[in-house]
Coordinates of C-alpha atoms and ligand atoms in Angstrom, one line a residue:
Chain J
M564 CA 29.8 -4.1 -22.0
S565 CA 28.5 -2.6 -18.8
A566 CA 25.4 -3.7 -16.9
L567 CA 25.2 -0.2 -15.4
D568 CA 26.8 3.0 -16.6
V569 CA 26.4 6.1 -14.4
R570 CA 27.5 9.4 -15.9
D571 CA 28.0 12.6 -14.1
L572 CA 25.4 11.9 -11.4
S573 CA 24.8 14.6 -8.8
V574 CA 22.4 14.0 -5.9
G575 CA 21.5 16.1 -2.9
Y576 CA 18.9 16.4 -0.1
G577 CA 17.2 19.8 -0.8
K578 CA 20.0 22.3 -0.9
V579 CA 22.7 20.1 0.5
K580 CA 24.7 18.5 -2.3
V581 CA 26.0 15.0 -1.4
L582 CA 27.3 13.5 -4.6
H583 CA 29.2 15.7 -7.1
G584 CA 29.1 14.4 -10.6
L585 CA 30.0 10.7 -10.2
S586 CA 30.7 8.5 -13.2
L587 CA 31.1 4.8 -12.6
A588 CA 30.2 1.5 -14.3
V589 CA 29.3 -2.0 -13.2
P590 CA 30.7 -4.5 -15.8
E591 CA 28.3 -7.2 -17.0
G592 CA 28.5 -10.3 -14.8
A593 CA 31.1 -8.7 -12.5
I594 CA 31.2 -7.3 -9.0
A595 CA 32.0 -3.6 -8.6
T596 CA 32.5 -2.2 -5.2
V597 CA 32.3 1.3 -3.8
I598 CA 34.2 1.7 -0.6
G599 CA 34.6 4.8 1.5
P600 CA 34.2 6.2 5.0
N601 CA 30.9 6.8 6.8
G602 CA 29.1 9.8 5.4
A603 CA 30.8 9.7 2.0
G604 CA 27.5 9.3 0.2
K605 CA 27.5 5.5 -0.6
T606 CA 23.9 5.0 0.6
T607 CA 22.8 8.1 -1.2
L608 CA 24.3 6.7 -4.4
L609 CA 22.4 3.5 -4.2
M610 CA 19.2 5.2 -3.3
A611 CA 19.5 7.5 -6.3
L612 CA 20.3 4.5 -8.6
M613 CA 17.1 2.9 -7.4
G614 CA 15.1 6.1 -7.9
L615 CA 14.3 6.5 -4.3
I616 CA 15.8 10.0 -4.3
P617 CA 16.0 12.2 -7.4
G618 CA 19.4 13.0 -9.0
R619 CA 20.8 14.7 -12.1
G620 CA 22.8 12.9 -14.7
A621 CA 22.5 9.7 -16.7
V622 CA 21.9 6.2 -15.4
V623 CA 22.2 3.8 -18.3
Y624 CA 21.1 0.3 -17.7
G625 CA 21.7 -2.1 -20.6
D626 CA 20.9 0.3 -23.4
R627 CA 18.4 2.6 -21.9
D628 CA 18.6 5.7 -19.7
I629 CA 16.5 4.9 -16.7
A630 CA 17.2 8.1 -14.8
A631 CA 13.6 9.3 -15.1
D632 CA 12.0 6.0 -14.3
S633 CA 10.3 5.2 -11.0
T634 CA 11.6 2.7 -8.4
E635 CA 9.0 0.2 -9.4
E636 CA 9.9 0.4 -13.0
R637 CA 13.6 -0.1 -12.2
V638 CA 12.7 -3.2 -10.2
G639 CA 10.8 -4.4 -13.2
Y640 CA 13.9 -4.0 -15.4
G641 CA 15.9 -6.2 -13.0
L642 CA 17.5 -3.8 -10.6
C643 CA 17.3 -4.7 -7.0
L644 CA 18.6 -3.1 -3.8
V645 CA 19.3 -4.7 -0.4
P646 CA 19.2 -1.5 1.6
E647 CA 21.3 -0.6 4.6
R648 CA 18.3 -0.6 6.8
R649 CA 17.0 -3.9 5.3
E650 CA 13.4 -2.4 5.1
L651 CA 11.7 -5.8 5.9
F652 CA 8.0 -6.2 6.5
S653 CA 8.5 -6.7 10.3
D654 CA 4.9 -7.7 11.2
M655 CA 4.8 -10.4 8.5
P656 CA 6.3 -13.9 8.6
V657 CA 9.5 -14.7 6.8
A658 CA 7.7 -16.7 4.1
D659 CA 5.5 -13.7 3.2
N660 CA 8.5 -11.4 3.0
L661 CA 10.0 -13.7 0.5
L662 CA 6.8 -14.1 -1.4
L663 CA 6.5 -10.3 -1.8
G664 CA 10.0 -10.2 -3.1
A665 CA 8.5 -11.8 -6.2
F666 CA 5.4 -9.5 -6.4
P667 CA 6.0 -8.0 -9.8
R668 CA 6.7 -11.5 -11.2
I669 CA 3.5 -12.8 -9.6
R670 CA 1.6 -10.0 -11.1
R671 CA 2.9 -10.9 -14.5
G672 CA 1.7 -14.5 -14.0
A673 CA 4.9 -16.3 -12.9
R674 CA 4.2 -19.8 -11.7
D675 CA 7.7 -20.8 -10.5
V676 CA 7.7 -18.6 -7.4
E677 CA 7.5 -21.6 -5.0
D678 CA 10.7 -23.0 -6.6
D679 CA 12.5 -19.8 -5.9
V680 CA 11.3 -19.8 -2.3
A681 CA 12.7 -23.3 -2.0
A682 CA 16.0 -22.2 -3.6
V683 CA 16.3 -19.4 -1.0
Y684 CA 15.6 -21.8 1.8
Q685 CA 18.3 -24.1 0.4
R686 CA 20.7 -21.2 0.4
F687 CA 19.7 -20.1 3.9
P688 CA 18.4 -23.1 5.9
R689 CA 18.0 -20.8 8.8
L690 CA 15.2 -18.9 7.1
Q691 CA 13.4 -22.2 6.5
E692 CA 13.5 -22.9 10.2
R693 CA 12.1 -19.4 10.9
R694 CA 9.6 -19.3 8.0
T695 CA 6.5 -18.7 10.1
Q696 CA 8.3 -16.3 12.5
L697 CA 7.7 -12.6 12.1
A698 CA 10.5 -10.8 10.4
G699 CA 10.7 -8.3 13.2
T700 CA 11.7 -11.0 15.7
L701 CA 14.8 -12.2 13.7
S702 CA 18.4 -11.6 14.7
G703 CA 20.6 -9.2 12.7
G704 CA 22.2 -12.0 10.7
E705 CA 18.9 -13.6 9.9
R706 CA 17.4 -10.2 8.9
Q707 CA 20.3 -9.7 6.5
M708 CA 19.7 -13.2 5.0
L709 CA 16.0 -12.4 4.7
A710 CA 16.8 -9.1 3.0
L711 CA 19.1 -10.9 0.6
G712 CA 16.6 -13.8 0.0
R713 CA 13.8 -11.3 -0.6
A714 CA 16.0 -9.6 -3.2
L715 CA 16.8 -12.9 -4.9
M716 CA 13.1 -13.6 -5.3
A717 CA 12.9 -10.8 -7.8
R718 CA 15.5 -12.6 -9.9
P719 CA 17.6 -9.5 -10.2
K720 CA 20.0 -8.9 -13.1
L721 CA 21.8 -6.1 -11.2
L722 CA 21.9 -6.5 -7.5
M723 CA 23.0 -3.6 -5.3
L724 CA 24.0 -4.3 -1.7
D725 CA 24.4 -1.6 0.9
E726 CA 26.8 -2.7 3.6
P727 CA 25.7 -6.3 3.8
S728 CA 28.2 -7.0 6.6
L729 CA 27.1 -4.1 8.8
G730 CA 26.7 -5.2 12.4
L731 CA 27.1 -8.9 11.7
A732 CA 29.4 -11.5 13.4
P733 CA 32.5 -12.4 11.4
R734 CA 31.2 -15.9 10.7
I735 CA 28.0 -14.6 9.2
V736 CA 29.9 -12.0 7.2
R737 CA 31.8 -14.8 5.6
D738 CA 28.6 -16.6 4.7
I739 CA 27.1 -13.5 3.2
F740 CA 30.2 -12.8 1.1
Q741 CA 30.2 -16.4 0.0
V742 CA 26.6 -15.9 -1.3
I743 CA 27.7 -12.8 -3.1
A744 CA 30.5 -14.7 -4.8
D745 CA 28.0 -17.5 -5.7
L746 CA 25.6 -15.0 -7.2
K747 CA 28.3 -13.6 -9.5
S748 CA 28.9 -17.1 -10.8
T749 CA 25.2 -17.3 -11.8
G750 CA 25.7 -14.2 -14.0
V751 CA 24.2 -11.5 -11.8
S752 CA 26.0 -8.2 -12.0
I753 CA 26.6 -6.8 -8.5
L754 CA 27.3 -3.3 -7.1
L755 CA 28.6 -3.7 -3.5
V756 CA 28.9 -0.8 -1.1
E757 CA 31.0 -1.5 2.0
Q758 CA 32.9 0.1 4.8
N759 CA 34.5 -3.3 5.3
A760 CA 37.0 -2.5 2.5
R761 CA 39.1 -5.7 2.8
A762 CA 36.2 -8.1 2.4
A763 CA 34.8 -6.0 -0.4
L764 CA 38.0 -5.8 -2.4
Q765 CA 38.6 -9.5 -2.0
V766 CA 35.3 -10.4 -3.6
A767 CA 35.1 -7.6 -6.2
D768 CA 36.5 -7.3 -9.7
Y769 CA 36.7 -3.6 -9.8
G770 CA 36.6 -0.9 -7.1
Y771 CA 35.9 2.7 -6.5
V772 CA 36.8 4.9 -3.5
L773 CA 34.2 7.5 -2.6
E774 CA 35.2 10.3 -0.3
M775 CA 33.0 13.4 0.5
G776 CA 30.8 12.7 -2.5
E777 CA 33.6 12.3 -5.0
L778 CA 35.3 9.3 -6.5
V779 CA 38.9 9.8 -5.7
L780 CA 40.4 6.4 -6.8
E781 CA 39.3 3.6 -9.0
G782 CA 40.9 0.5 -10.5
P783 CA 40.8 -3.3 -10.6
A784 CA 40.1 -4.5 -7.0
S785 CA 43.5 -6.3 -6.7
E786 CA 45.4 -3.1 -7.7
L787 CA 43.3 -1.0 -5.3
A788 CA 44.0 -3.3 -2.5
A789 CA 47.7 -2.7 -3.1
N790 CA 47.4 1.1 -3.4
P791 CA 49.3 2.8 -0.6
R792 CA 46.5 5.3 0.1
V793 CA 43.9 2.6 0.3
L794 CA 46.2 0.5 2.5
E795 CA 46.6 3.3 4.9
S796 CA 43.1 4.7 5.0
Y797 CA 40.9 1.6 4.6
L798 CA 43.1 -1.5 5.2
G799 CA 45.0 0.0 8.1
L800 CA 43.9 -2.8 10.3
A801 CA 45.2 -5.4 7.8
H802 CA 47.9 -6.7 10.1
S803 CA 46.1 -6.5 13.4
P804 CA 44.1 -9.6 14.7
E805 CA 40.3 -9.6 14.2
Chain X
M624 CA -35.7 -1.8 30.6
S625 CA -37.2 -5.1 30.0
F626 CA -35.2 -8.0 28.6
N627 CA -37.4 -7.9 25.5
I628 CA -36.5 -4.3 24.8
A629 CA -32.8 -5.0 25.3
L630 CA -33.0 -7.8 22.8
W631 CA -34.8 -5.6 20.3
L632 CA -32.3 -2.8 20.8
S633 CA -29.4 -5.3 20.4
Q634 CA -30.8 -6.4 17.0
D635 CA -30.7 -2.8 16.0
A636 CA -27.2 -2.3 17.4
I637 CA -25.8 -5.3 15.6
T638 CA -27.4 -4.4 12.3
N639 CA -26.0 -0.9 12.4
G640 CA -22.7 -1.9 14.0
A641 CA -22.1 -4.4 11.1
I642 CA -22.4 -1.5 8.6
Y643 CA -20.1 0.7 10.7
A644 CA -17.6 -2.1 11.0
L645 CA -17.5 -2.4 7.2
L646 CA -16.9 1.3 6.9
A647 CA -14.3 1.2 9.6
L648 CA -12.3 -1.6 7.8
A649 CA -12.3 0.5 4.6
L650 CA -11.1 3.6 6.5
V651 CA -8.3 1.6 8.1
A652 CA -7.3 0.1 4.8
V653 CA -7.2 3.4 3.0
Y654 CA -5.3 5.1 5.9
T655 CA -2.7 2.5 6.4
V656 CA -2.0 2.1 2.7
T657 CA -2.1 5.7 1.5
R658 CA -2.1 7.8 4.8
V659 CA -5.3 9.4 3.6
I660 CA -7.9 9.9 6.3
F661 CA -10.7 9.2 4.0
V662 CA -13.5 11.7 4.7
P663 CA -15.4 11.0 1.5
Q664 CA -15.9 7.3 2.5
G665 CA -19.6 8.1 3.4
D666 CA -20.3 9.8 0.1
F667 CA -20.1 6.4 -1.7
I668 CA -23.1 5.4 0.6
S669 CA -25.2 8.3 -0.6
L670 CA -24.1 7.9 -4.2
A671 CA -24.9 4.2 -4.2
A672 CA -28.3 4.5 -2.5
L673 CA -29.4 7.4 -4.7
S674 CA -28.2 5.6 -7.9
L675 CA -30.1 2.5 -6.9
A676 CA -33.2 4.4 -6.1
T677 CA -33.0 6.2 -9.5
L678 CA -32.6 2.9 -11.3
Q679 CA -35.6 1.6 -9.5
A680 CA -37.5 4.6 -10.6
G681 CA -36.7 3.6 -14.2
L682 CA -34.2 6.4 -14.8
V683 CA -30.4 6.5 -15.5
P684 CA -28.6 8.0 -12.5
G685 CA -26.3 11.0 -12.9
T686 CA -23.4 9.1 -11.3
V687 CA -23.0 7.5 -14.7
Y688 CA -22.0 10.9 -16.2
L689 CA -19.6 11.4 -13.3
L690 CA -18.0 8.0 -14.2
I691 CA -17.7 8.9 -17.9
G692 CA -16.4 12.4 -17.1
G693 CA -13.8 11.1 -14.7
G694 CA -12.7 8.5 -17.2
L695 CA -12.3 11.0 -19.9
L696 CA -10.3 13.3 -17.7
I697 CA -7.9 10.5 -16.7
T698 CA -7.5 9.4 -20.3
A699 CA -6.7 13.0 -21.2
I700 CA -4.0 13.3 -18.5
D701 CA -2.4 9.8 -18.5
G702 CA -3.1 9.0 -22.1
V703 CA -1.4 12.0 -23.5
A704 CA 1.6 11.4 -21.3
V705 CA 2.1 7.8 -22.5
L706 CA 1.3 8.8 -26.1
R707 CA 4.2 11.3 -25.9
K708 CA 6.5 8.4 -24.9
K709 CA 5.0 6.3 -27.8
K710 CA 3.8 3.6 -25.5
L711 CA 0.8 2.6 -27.5
K712 CA 0.0 -0.6 -25.6
R713 CA -0.1 1.4 -22.4
F714 CA -2.4 3.9 -24.0
A715 CA -4.8 1.2 -25.1
A716 CA -4.9 -0.1 -21.6
I717 CA -5.7 3.3 -20.2
A718 CA -8.4 3.9 -22.8
L719 CA -9.9 0.5 -22.2
E720 CA -10.1 1.1 -18.4
N721 CA -11.2 4.7 -18.5
I722 CA -13.4 5.0 -21.6
A723 CA -14.5 1.6 -22.6
L724 CA -15.3 0.3 -19.1
P725 CA -17.4 3.4 -18.1
A726 CA -19.2 3.1 -21.4
V727 CA -20.1 -0.5 -20.8
I728 CA -21.3 0.3 -17.3
A729 CA -23.4 3.2 -18.7
G730 CA -24.9 0.8 -21.2
A731 CA -25.7 -1.6 -18.4
A732 CA -27.3 1.3 -16.4
V733 CA -29.6 2.2 -19.3
W734 CA -30.6 -1.5 -19.7
S735 CA -31.2 -1.9 -16.0
A736 CA -33.3 1.3 -15.9
S737 CA -35.6 -0.4 -18.4
R738 CA -36.1 -3.4 -16.1
P739 CA -37.4 -2.0 -12.9
E740 CA -38.3 -5.4 -11.5
D741 CA -34.8 -6.9 -11.8
I742 CA -33.4 -5.9 -8.4
L743 CA -30.3 -8.1 -8.6
L744 CA -29.3 -6.3 -11.8
Q745 CA -29.9 -2.9 -10.2
V746 CA -27.7 -3.8 -7.3
A747 CA -24.9 -5.1 -9.6
V748 CA -25.1 -2.0 -11.8
T749 CA -25.0 0.2 -8.7
L750 CA -21.8 -1.5 -7.5
A751 CA -20.3 -1.2 -10.9
I752 CA -21.0 2.5 -11.1
V753 CA -19.7 3.4 -7.7
T754 CA -16.7 1.1 -7.3
P755 CA -14.5 2.6 -10.1
M756 CA -15.0 6.0 -8.7
G757 CA -12.6 5.0 -5.9
P758 CA -9.5 4.5 -8.1
M759 CA -10.6 7.5 -10.2
L760 CA -10.6 9.7 -7.2
Y761 CA -7.2 8.3 -6.1
R762 CA -5.8 9.0 -9.5
L763 CA -7.1 12.6 -9.8
A764 CA -7.0 13.9 -6.3
F765 CA -4.4 11.9 -4.3
Q766 CA -1.8 10.2 -6.5
P767 CA -0.3 13.5 -7.6
V768 CA 0.4 14.4 -4.0
A769 CA 1.0 10.9 -2.6
N770 CA 4.0 11.9 -0.6
A771 CA 2.5 15.0 0.9
P772 CA 2.1 15.3 4.7
I773 CA -0.9 13.6 6.3
L774 CA -2.5 17.0 7.0
V775 CA -2.4 18.0 3.4
L776 CA -3.9 14.7 2.4
L777 CA -6.7 15.3 5.0
I778 CA -7.5 18.7 3.7
I779 CA -7.7 17.3 0.1
A780 CA -10.0 14.5 1.5
V781 CA -12.3 17.1 3.0
A782 CA -12.4 19.0 -0.3
V783 CA -13.2 15.8 -2.2
H784 CA -15.9 15.1 0.3
Y785 CA -17.6 18.5 -0.3
M786 CA -17.2 18.0 -4.1
L787 CA -18.9 14.6 -4.0
T788 CA -21.7 15.8 -1.7
G789 CA -22.2 18.7 -4.1
M790 CA -22.3 16.4 -7.1
A791 CA -24.9 14.2 -5.3
L792 CA -27.0 17.2 -4.7
V793 CA -26.7 18.3 -8.3
F794 CA -27.5 14.9 -9.8
F795 CA -30.2 13.7 -7.3
G796 CA -31.6 16.9 -5.7
G797 CA -32.4 17.3 -2.0
E798 CA -35.1 14.6 -1.8
G799 CA -34.5 11.6 0.4
V800 CA -35.0 8.1 -1.0
R801 CA -35.6 4.6 0.2
T802 CA -34.9 1.6 -1.9
Q803 CA -36.7 -1.7 -2.2
L804 CA -34.4 -4.7 -1.8
L805 CA -36.1 -7.7 -0.2
P806 CA -39.8 -8.4 0.2
D807 CA -40.8 -7.3 3.7
I808 CA -40.5 -10.7 5.4
S809 CA -40.0 -11.1 9.1
F810 CA -40.2 -14.0 11.5
Q811 CA -40.5 -14.5 15.2
L812 CA -37.6 -15.9 17.1
G813 CA -38.7 -16.2 20.7
V814 CA -39.8 -12.7 21.7
L815 CA -37.7 -11.2 18.9
N816 CA -39.2 -10.1 15.6
I817 CA -36.4 -10.6 13.1
T818 CA -36.8 -8.7 9.9
G819 CA -35.4 -10.2 6.7
Q820 CA -33.8 -6.8 6.1
S821 CA -31.7 -6.7 9.2
L822 CA -30.8 -10.4 8.7
A823 CA -29.6 -9.6 5.2
V824 CA -27.5 -6.7 6.5
I825 CA -25.8 -8.9 9.1
I826 CA -25.2 -11.8 6.9
T827 CA -23.9 -9.7 4.0
S828 CA -21.6 -7.7 6.3
L829 CA -20.3 -10.9 7.8
V830 CA -19.6 -12.4 4.4
L831 CA -17.8 -9.2 3.3
I832 CA -15.8 -9.1 6.5
V833 CA -14.7 -12.7 6.0
L834 CA -13.8 -11.9 2.4
L835 CA -11.7 -8.9 3.5
A836 CA -9.9 -11.1 6.1
I837 CA -9.1 -13.7 3.3
L838 CA -8.0 -10.9 1.0
F839 CA -5.6 -9.4 3.5
G840 CA -4.5 -12.7 5.1
S841 CA -4.1 -15.1 2.2
T842 CA -3.8 -13.3 -1.1
V843 CA -0.6 -11.8 -2.5
Y844 CA -2.5 -8.6 -3.3
G845 CA -3.8 -8.2 0.2
K846 CA -0.3 -8.9 1.5
A847 CA 1.1 -6.2 -0.8
L848 CA -1.4 -3.8 0.8
R849 CA -0.3 -4.7 4.3
A850 CA 3.4 -4.6 3.2
T851 CA 2.9 -1.0 1.9
A852 CA 1.3 -0.1 5.2
L853 CA 4.2 -1.7 7.2
N854 CA 7.1 -0.3 5.2
R855 CA 6.6 2.0 2.3
T856 CA 10.3 2.0 1.2
G857 CA 10.5 -1.8 1.5
A858 CA 7.4 -2.1 -0.6
R859 CA 8.7 0.1 -3.4
L860 CA 12.0 -1.8 -3.3
V861 CA 10.2 -5.1 -4.1
G862 CA 8.3 -3.4 -6.9
I863 CA 4.9 -2.9 -5.2
S864 CA 4.0 0.5 -6.7
S865 CA 2.2 2.9 -4.5
E866 CA 0.0 3.8 -7.5
F867 CA -1.2 0.2 -7.5
T868 CA -1.8 -0.2 -3.8
G869 CA -3.5 3.3 -3.7
R870 CA -5.9 2.4 -6.4
L871 CA -6.6 -1.0 -4.9
S872 CA -7.3 0.4 -1.5
F873 CA -9.6 3.1 -2.9
A874 CA -11.4 0.5 -5.0
L875 CA -12.1 -1.5 -1.9
A876 CA -13.2 1.6 0.0
A877 CA -15.7 2.5 -2.8
L878 CA -17.0 -1.0 -3.1
I879 CA -17.5 -1.2 0.7
G880 CA -19.2 2.2 0.7
A881 CA -21.5 1.2 -2.2
A882 CA -22.4 -2.1 -0.5
S883 CA -23.1 -0.3 2.7
G884 CA -25.3 2.2 0.9
I885 CA -27.3 -0.6 -0.7
L886 CA -27.7 -2.4 2.6
V887 CA -28.9 0.6 4.6
S888 CA -31.1 2.3 2.1
P889 CA -34.1 0.0 2.6
F890 CA -34.5 1.1 6.2
T891 CA -32.9 4.5 6.4
T892 CA -33.9 7.4 4.3
I893 CA -30.8 8.5 2.4
Y894 CA -30.3 12.1 1.4
Y895 CA -27.3 13.4 -0.6
D896 CA -25.4 14.0 2.6
T897 CA -26.6 11.1 4.8
G898 CA -23.7 8.9 3.9
F899 CA -21.2 11.2 5.6
L900 CA -23.1 11.0 8.9
I901 CA -23.2 7.3 8.7
S902 CA -19.5 7.1 7.9
L903 CA -18.6 9.2 10.9
K904 CA -19.8 6.3 13.1
G905 CA -17.4 4.1 11.2
F906 CA -14.7 6.7 11.9
V907 CA -15.3 6.3 15.7
G908 CA -14.9 2.6 15.3
A909 CA -11.7 3.1 13.2
I910 CA -10.3 5.5 15.8
I911 CA -10.9 2.9 18.5
G912 CA -8.7 0.7 16.3
G913 CA -6.1 3.4 16.2
M914 CA -6.8 3.7 12.4
T915 CA -4.5 0.8 12.0
N916 CA -5.9 -2.3 13.7
Y917 CA -8.6 -4.1 11.7
P918 CA -10.1 -6.4 14.4
L919 CA -10.2 -3.6 17.0
A920 CA -11.8 -1.3 14.5
A921 CA -14.5 -3.8 13.7
L922 CA -15.2 -4.5 17.4
G923 CA -15.1 -0.7 18.1
S924 CA -17.8 -0.2 15.4
L925 CA -20.0 -2.8 17.0
L926 CA -19.6 -1.0 20.3
V927 CA -20.7 2.2 18.6
G928 CA -23.7 0.4 17.3
F929 CA -24.7 -0.7 20.8
L930 CA -24.0 2.7 22.3
E931 CA -26.1 4.4 19.7
S932 CA -29.0 1.9 19.9
F933 CA -29.2 2.0 23.7
S934 CA -28.7 5.7 24.1
S935 CA -31.5 6.3 21.6
F936 CA -33.7 4.4 24.1
W937 CA -32.6 6.2 27.2
A938 CA -31.7 9.6 25.9
S939 CA -32.6 9.8 22.3
T940 CA -31.9 13.6 22.0
F941 CA -28.3 13.0 23.0
K942 CA -27.8 9.9 20.9
E943 CA -25.3 11.5 18.5
S944 CA -23.5 13.4 21.2
I945 CA -23.0 10.3 23.3
V946 CA -21.5 8.4 20.4
F947 CA -19.1 11.1 19.4
T948 CA -18.2 11.9 22.9
L949 CA -16.8 8.4 23.0
I950 CA -13.9 9.6 20.9
I951 CA -12.4 11.6 23.7
P952 CA -11.8 8.8 26.3
V953 CA -10.8 6.5 23.4
L954 CA -8.2 8.9 22.1
L955 CA -6.9 9.5 25.7
W956 CA -6.7 5.7 26.2
R957 CA -5.0 5.1 22.9
S958 CA -2.5 7.9 23.3
L959 CA -1.5 6.5 26.7
T960 CA -1.3 2.9 25.6
T961 CA 0.1 2.8 22.1
H962 CA 3.0 4.2 20.3
R963 CA 2.2 5.8 17.0
V964 CA 2.8 4.1 13.7
E965 CA 6.1 5.2 12.1
E966 CA 5.7 8.2 9.9
D967 CA 7.4 8.3 6.6
E968 CA 11.0 9.4 6.7
E969 CA 11.3 9.8 3.0
P970 CA 12.1 13.2 1.7
Ligands
ADP214 N1 17.8 12.1 4.5 C1 18.9 12.9 4.5 N2 18.8 14.3 4.5 C2 19.9 15.1 4.5 N3 21.1 14.7 4.5 C3 21.4 13.4 4.5 C4 20.3 12.4 4.4 N4 20.8 11.2 4.4 C5 22.1 11.3 4.4 N5 22.5 12.6 4.4 C6 23.8 13.2 4.4 O1 24.4 12.8 3.2 C7 25.8 12.4 3.4 C8 26.0 11.0 2.9 O2 25.3 10.1 3.6 P1 25.2 8.6 3.2 O3 24.8 8.5 1.8 O4 24.3 7.9 4.2 O5 26.7 8.1 3.4 P2 27.3 6.6 3.6 O6 26.3 5.6 3.2 O7 28.5 6.6 2.8 O8 27.7 6.5 5.1 C9 26.0 12.6 4.9 O9 26.7 13.8 5.1 C10 24.7 12.6 5.5 O10 24.6 13.4 6.6
MG215 MG1 25.5 4.1 4.3

């Protein structure tokens, strides 16, 4: 059973085609990862899955095709994206950024939002220290934590992460990947996009390699990590010190 | 100028400035949330004042038909779309909002027209007639092109303004009206003769401004509006739909316009196109706030009130020119001191 099933998805910006008929799946409760070089179309893929840019093809979530639904509707179904650019509300305090992560739930009358804020603070004590500070004044690592925390406030069923390690210090990268592993154990299905192939393949169950808008390889993450082509192109630094 | 005259002019300035401030806040809200430079803001003033005057004359205002017509149109467009998808619940919600609600308001209008002495009811009915026109306008004129460039949205706004002005002329004719709100009380404070009317304007405006501050500062809906203004993509990603924030900001704008119309109509003769001229002063205030800064926009509007009041004493023929000439140095100053808000980068 797949949480997300993408079939023959093509996406472009105007006349420029970026993704050429991708088919991929995120197994229920598992972590799937898409690795690939800069410019391969990873961000484009996630944006299309969230409905931020239009695409052709089927996007089946659970048992319905959501390809024609708006971003807000997809959020309502339980999809959630932590975008590459984080897209925080920079002139608002940390606490308000988190609160708004639960906006659709609040509109539906949820009363346990405060508990979820507390849970996010427990996961990221740093955010609690900074809760009255404007999001725009946070460091890169804190911004990533806030983006992740804001996403968790939506109680996602399928969480998509676009380069969560981008520009972060190794220690923070470890923390973030630890959180991703924790989330999987709570039953959230995850689609992880990374240039940091080693970290991604370590945490993921299944992997895809995207190059120039096409999926060129796929397989269980451990097998991919042993694949000579992946070793050479993406894990080439495997033996050099960090 | 004697001190007494200055005091007297100041009273006038603050009374008008408070109205301009309300309008400026609405303009800032609509612009930051939807990127629409809301030219029709002032039309709500005229529509509200003329509707109130008609109710006070014991007649049902034509704006009621506008409301019913708009509701039917929206039901036809949105209702058919959701019926095709067999979403019956959604259809019921649309019909309730766009057919049942206007019908109830129309009923209230008929009832209110038969009770010419019940001023409070007339005011409530007027607000109820005009406020839903905001979200209706958003749905019909702006939502279909929500991602269009700012210039396109502006041109549509101008078109909507002319349409509304035309409707006001059709429904109410070219006659000016004044409404009766409070008994003509006034009292002496030192040398100043304070009228109940201007006191009511100032207090009501202040209350509304405080309510707006609470809405934007402390409620999750107000925060959602601000979040949309700060980062459109971020807002969509947390599930704040632009349809929802657009409708909410337009409802606020219509409510503020209607309230302003009700407040000014006892001491300003309102014609079908007067509202637009009043809202232009609010625009000057909003521009002082860079169209994005609420407190600056409110203060700027107060400045406009003072400028207008004192120039009407010194150089009354040039009153309007002086106020609008203010835009030039303000724009110069702003373009030198501020960086523009980020434009959407979405395709
Ligand atoms: N807004 C855009 N308009 C046009 N082309 C774009 C846009 N965004 C990305 N692209 C192009 O699409 C391709 C894939 O980009 P992207 O999805 O960001 O790749 P990745 O996330 O894998 O680095 C690149 O060639 C990029 O130049
Ligand atoms: Mg990318």
